[in-house]
Amino acid sequence: MAPSPSEGPVDATLEESAGEAASAESAGFRVSLSNFDGPFDLLLNLISKHEMDITEVSLSAVTNEFIAYLGQLEDDEELDQASEFLVVAATLLDMKVAGLLPQGELVDAEAVALLEARDLLFARLLQYRAFKEVSAWFSRCLQREDRRHVRAVRLDEKHRRQTPELVWSLTADDFAALALLAFAPKEIPHVGLDHLHAPLVSIREQAAIVVTLLRGTESLSFRELVAGVAEPGIVVARFISVLELYRHAALSFEQLEPLGELTLRWAADSWSDETLATLGADYDR
Amino acid sequence: MTDEMTGTSAEETPDAATPDEEATEIPLAERIEAILLIIDEPLGLVALAAAVGSPVPAVRQTLEMLVDDYDGRGKGPRRGFELREVGGGWRLYVREELDDVVAAFIGGQAPARLSQAALETLAVIAYKQPVTRSQVASIRAVNVDSVVRTLLARGLITELFADSETGAINYGTTDALLQHLGINSLDELPPISPLLDDGADGFDEGTIR
Amino acid sequence: MTDEMTGTSAEETPDAATPDEEATEIPLAERIEAILLIIDEPLGLVALAAAVGSPVPAVRQTLEMLVDDYDGRGKGPRRGFELREVGGGWRLYVREELDDVVAAFIGGQAPARLSQAALETLAVIAYKQPVTRSQVASIRAVNVDSVVRTLLARGLITELFADSETGAINYGTTDALLQHLGINSLDELPPISPLLDDGADGFDEGTIR
């Protein structure tokens, strides 16, 4: 009886009744990138089917387009779509980080863990999509039942008299105490946002420091590279810039054992500061 | 969706007498039964005819047919309910022979004590009346529909008036509550907070912490 | 529990033909109809059997007969109402095709719809209950506090228990949600991808962060 959310039916009814927001998104928000042009949903599909490399997608470009798109929307839609976009964008970002991590031929514990992490990210994206799809079923059922009328008629006077006598044991003061309790605001804990106000760190700036340090010496361990840095954000940023520089073949690295010392060497034949200027653009806000 | 529905019904009964009355093709008896199922108070013949969009004589005739039908003089069996005209209106009643079954059920069903949720809701209504159900719900942070129904059925609260703009019903407490509490008027309710006295409105904003 | 009930009741009434059972001479269907007419919440099969004083299997069978009867598959005509099992119990509903007639009569305003965010949060809670707010948030990757509050106020979800270690409140769905969805139990939720079943526990822990 209950309709199943298999592809066809859900999508069909999605258009008609259920998620205007959802259908508006698939119809409305398009992405235009250098290597992709089409609806956002299609992009996600391609990525989750491994038919497109997440590392080739510029998230900043997608985000810019989305923000521009939001500008044309009504307020309500905007909120829904913005929150949905955040979910997907956050997942894509995670996937991208995992995608950027170097994958050597060596199948060691870390590589396996990395693969698992990537699978988990795919799983998370799929999970989110599954819930999003099934929410259309919820919407459809809720709307259908909202229109239904059920018999909910007050008891006849005749029968009402048959209800057992009410046992009442509260004094007026008890009642007042109860009222105080009832009016006390319900504690609804919330997630604090304080942790979001960490100082911003620029990948590009950190990459510049890494380049400067590496070019001046034969080799450097990552530990030395971050020596004296207290802020975790900067450590992370320097690590990401190492990855980015590796992508540009500007450095090589060596790690003799898992979790062992990471030794970095400058390896660029030709390096211009223009490369540096575009480095980490994907991470820009 | 509605169009689709009507369309389906139309296909099922293609040979209706009047082809232009598509909307009312569902048999009159069914339309009357639908209205009868949801009304609280007896509904007069004219109002019923207006509700189902059919002429009064046809409605009267169908009502009589339904009375017979429910009493077992139609094609089907006798029903546990009957259709009666009482005080100038029509309404479904439990058949009298079955009153004992209903009485036993109600007697065993209704709790003799109000639940904590019901008491707290009652307290909110007592101190904030007149107040709508959704206002109570937002203070209590839970859905209060069934609790309000219980309090109404117990005669502890009553419907005061409908909001002129939204149509939402405002509730207040009854003399029965005052009697239970052993006080003569609402003024004798112990004050619970100075904030409640001066600004009931400020309250919703969560001023009390 | 139902089986146990069934067994006991069956023993109690070994023979329908016993002449000394005067009190229950009124047909079971009528007794059931009388109860259905007065309830304002879904009544489960076992409670219904207790109310009419008949064994569960007989009541179940009679309910099915009544469903058919009202749908016009019995001797009489189709009714303007129907009997549905929703939210864990049985209740009389206006037949769907007639909802427009009733809606026009009572002039109800369109109920406020849930936002897409609320729908998705509701879906996550329905499938993963008991679940804490932060677990829901990690799946939806956004703050769900206000949405959870809305769902609580609508009575669609409820607080189940607090985690013994962290004190985080676990949420689950209510019978009211089942009623609003028009289904009888959580088993009727559509199946979602098998991926969610096996790996579900894995990614709640926020392994990826």
Short mmCIF file of N, CA and C in Angstrom, two decimals, chain C residues 2-18 20-21 53-58:
data_model
loop_
_atom_site.label_atom_id
_atom_site.label_comp_id
_atom_site.label_asym_id
_atom_site.label_seq_id
_atom_site.Cartn_x
_atom_site.Cartn_y
_atom_site.Cartn_z
N THR C 2 -0.62 -10.46 21.46
CA THR C 2 -1.88 -10.66 20.77
C THR C 2 -2.24 -12.15 20.76
N ASP C 3 -1.23 -12.94 20.51
CA ASP C 3 -1.48 -14.38 20.46
C ASP C 3 -2.01 -14.89 21.79
N GLU C 4 -1.37 -14.44 22.83
CA GLU C 4 -1.77 -14.86 24.16
C GLU C 4 -3.24 -14.50 24.40
N MET C 5 -3.53 -13.27 24.09
CA MET C 5 -4.89 -12.74 24.18
C MET C 5 -5.86 -13.64 23.44
N THR C 6 -5.48 -13.91 22.22
CA THR C 6 -6.34 -14.69 21.35
C THR C 6 -6.64 -16.03 22.00
N GLY C 7 -5.57 -16.65 22.48
CA GLY C 7 -5.75 -17.97 23.09
C GLY C 7 -6.74 -17.92 24.22
N THR C 8 -6.52 -16.99 25.14
CA THR C 8 -7.36 -16.90 26.32
C THR C 8 -8.82 -16.65 25.94
N SER C 9 -8.99 -15.68 25.07
CA SER C 9 -10.35 -15.31 24.71
C SER C 9 -11.05 -16.47 24.03
N ALA C 10 -10.31 -17.17 23.22
CA ALA C 10 -10.90 -18.28 22.51
C ALA C 10 -11.42 -19.33 23.50
N GLU C 11 -10.63 -19.53 24.54
CA GLU C 11 -11.06 -20.51 25.54
C GLU C 11 -12.31 -20.04 26.27
N GLU C 12 -12.34 -18.74 26.51
CA GLU C 12 -13.47 -18.22 27.26
C GLU C 12 -14.80 -18.38 26.52
N THR C 13 -14.74 -18.30 25.23
CA THR C 13 -15.97 -18.45 24.46
C THR C 13 -15.80 -19.63 23.51
N PRO C 14 -15.96 -20.79 24.07
CA PRO C 14 -15.69 -21.98 23.27
C PRO C 14 -16.76 -22.20 22.21
N ASP C 15 -17.90 -21.69 22.47
CA ASP C 15 -19.01 -22.01 21.59
C ASP C 15 -19.90 -20.78 21.41
N ALA C 16 -20.05 -20.36 20.20
CA ALA C 16 -20.85 -19.15 19.97
C ALA C 16 -22.33 -19.41 20.22
N ALA C 17 -22.71 -20.67 20.14
CA ALA C 17 -24.14 -20.99 20.20
C ALA C 17 -24.70 -21.05 21.62
N THR C 18 -23.85 -20.86 22.63
CA THR C 18 -24.33 -20.97 24.00
C THR C 18 -25.50 -20.03 24.24
N ASP C 20 -26.90 -19.02 26.99
CA ASP C 20 -26.94 -18.24 28.23
C ASP C 20 -26.29 -16.87 28.06
N GLU C 21 -25.68 -16.62 26.91
CA GLU C 21 -24.99 -15.32 26.74
C GLU C 21 -25.94 -14.28 26.18
N GLY C 53 -16.16 -6.97 24.32
CA GLY C 53 -16.26 -8.25 25.01
C GLY C 53 -16.28 -9.45 24.10
N SER C 54 -15.47 -9.40 23.05
CA SER C 54 -15.41 -10.54 22.13
C SER C 54 -13.95 -10.90 21.86
N PRO C 55 -13.72 -12.13 21.44
CA PRO C 55 -12.33 -12.54 21.17
C PRO C 55 -11.73 -11.76 20.02
N VAL C 56 -10.41 -11.58 20.12
CA VAL C 56 -9.70 -10.79 19.12
C VAL C 56 -9.90 -11.29 17.68
N PRO C 57 -9.80 -12.60 17.42
CA PRO C 57 -9.95 -13.04 16.02
C PRO C 57 -11.31 -12.68 15.45
N ALA C 58 -12.34 -12.82 16.27
CA ALA C 58 -13.68 -12.49 15.78
C ALA C 58 -13.79 -11.01 15.48
#
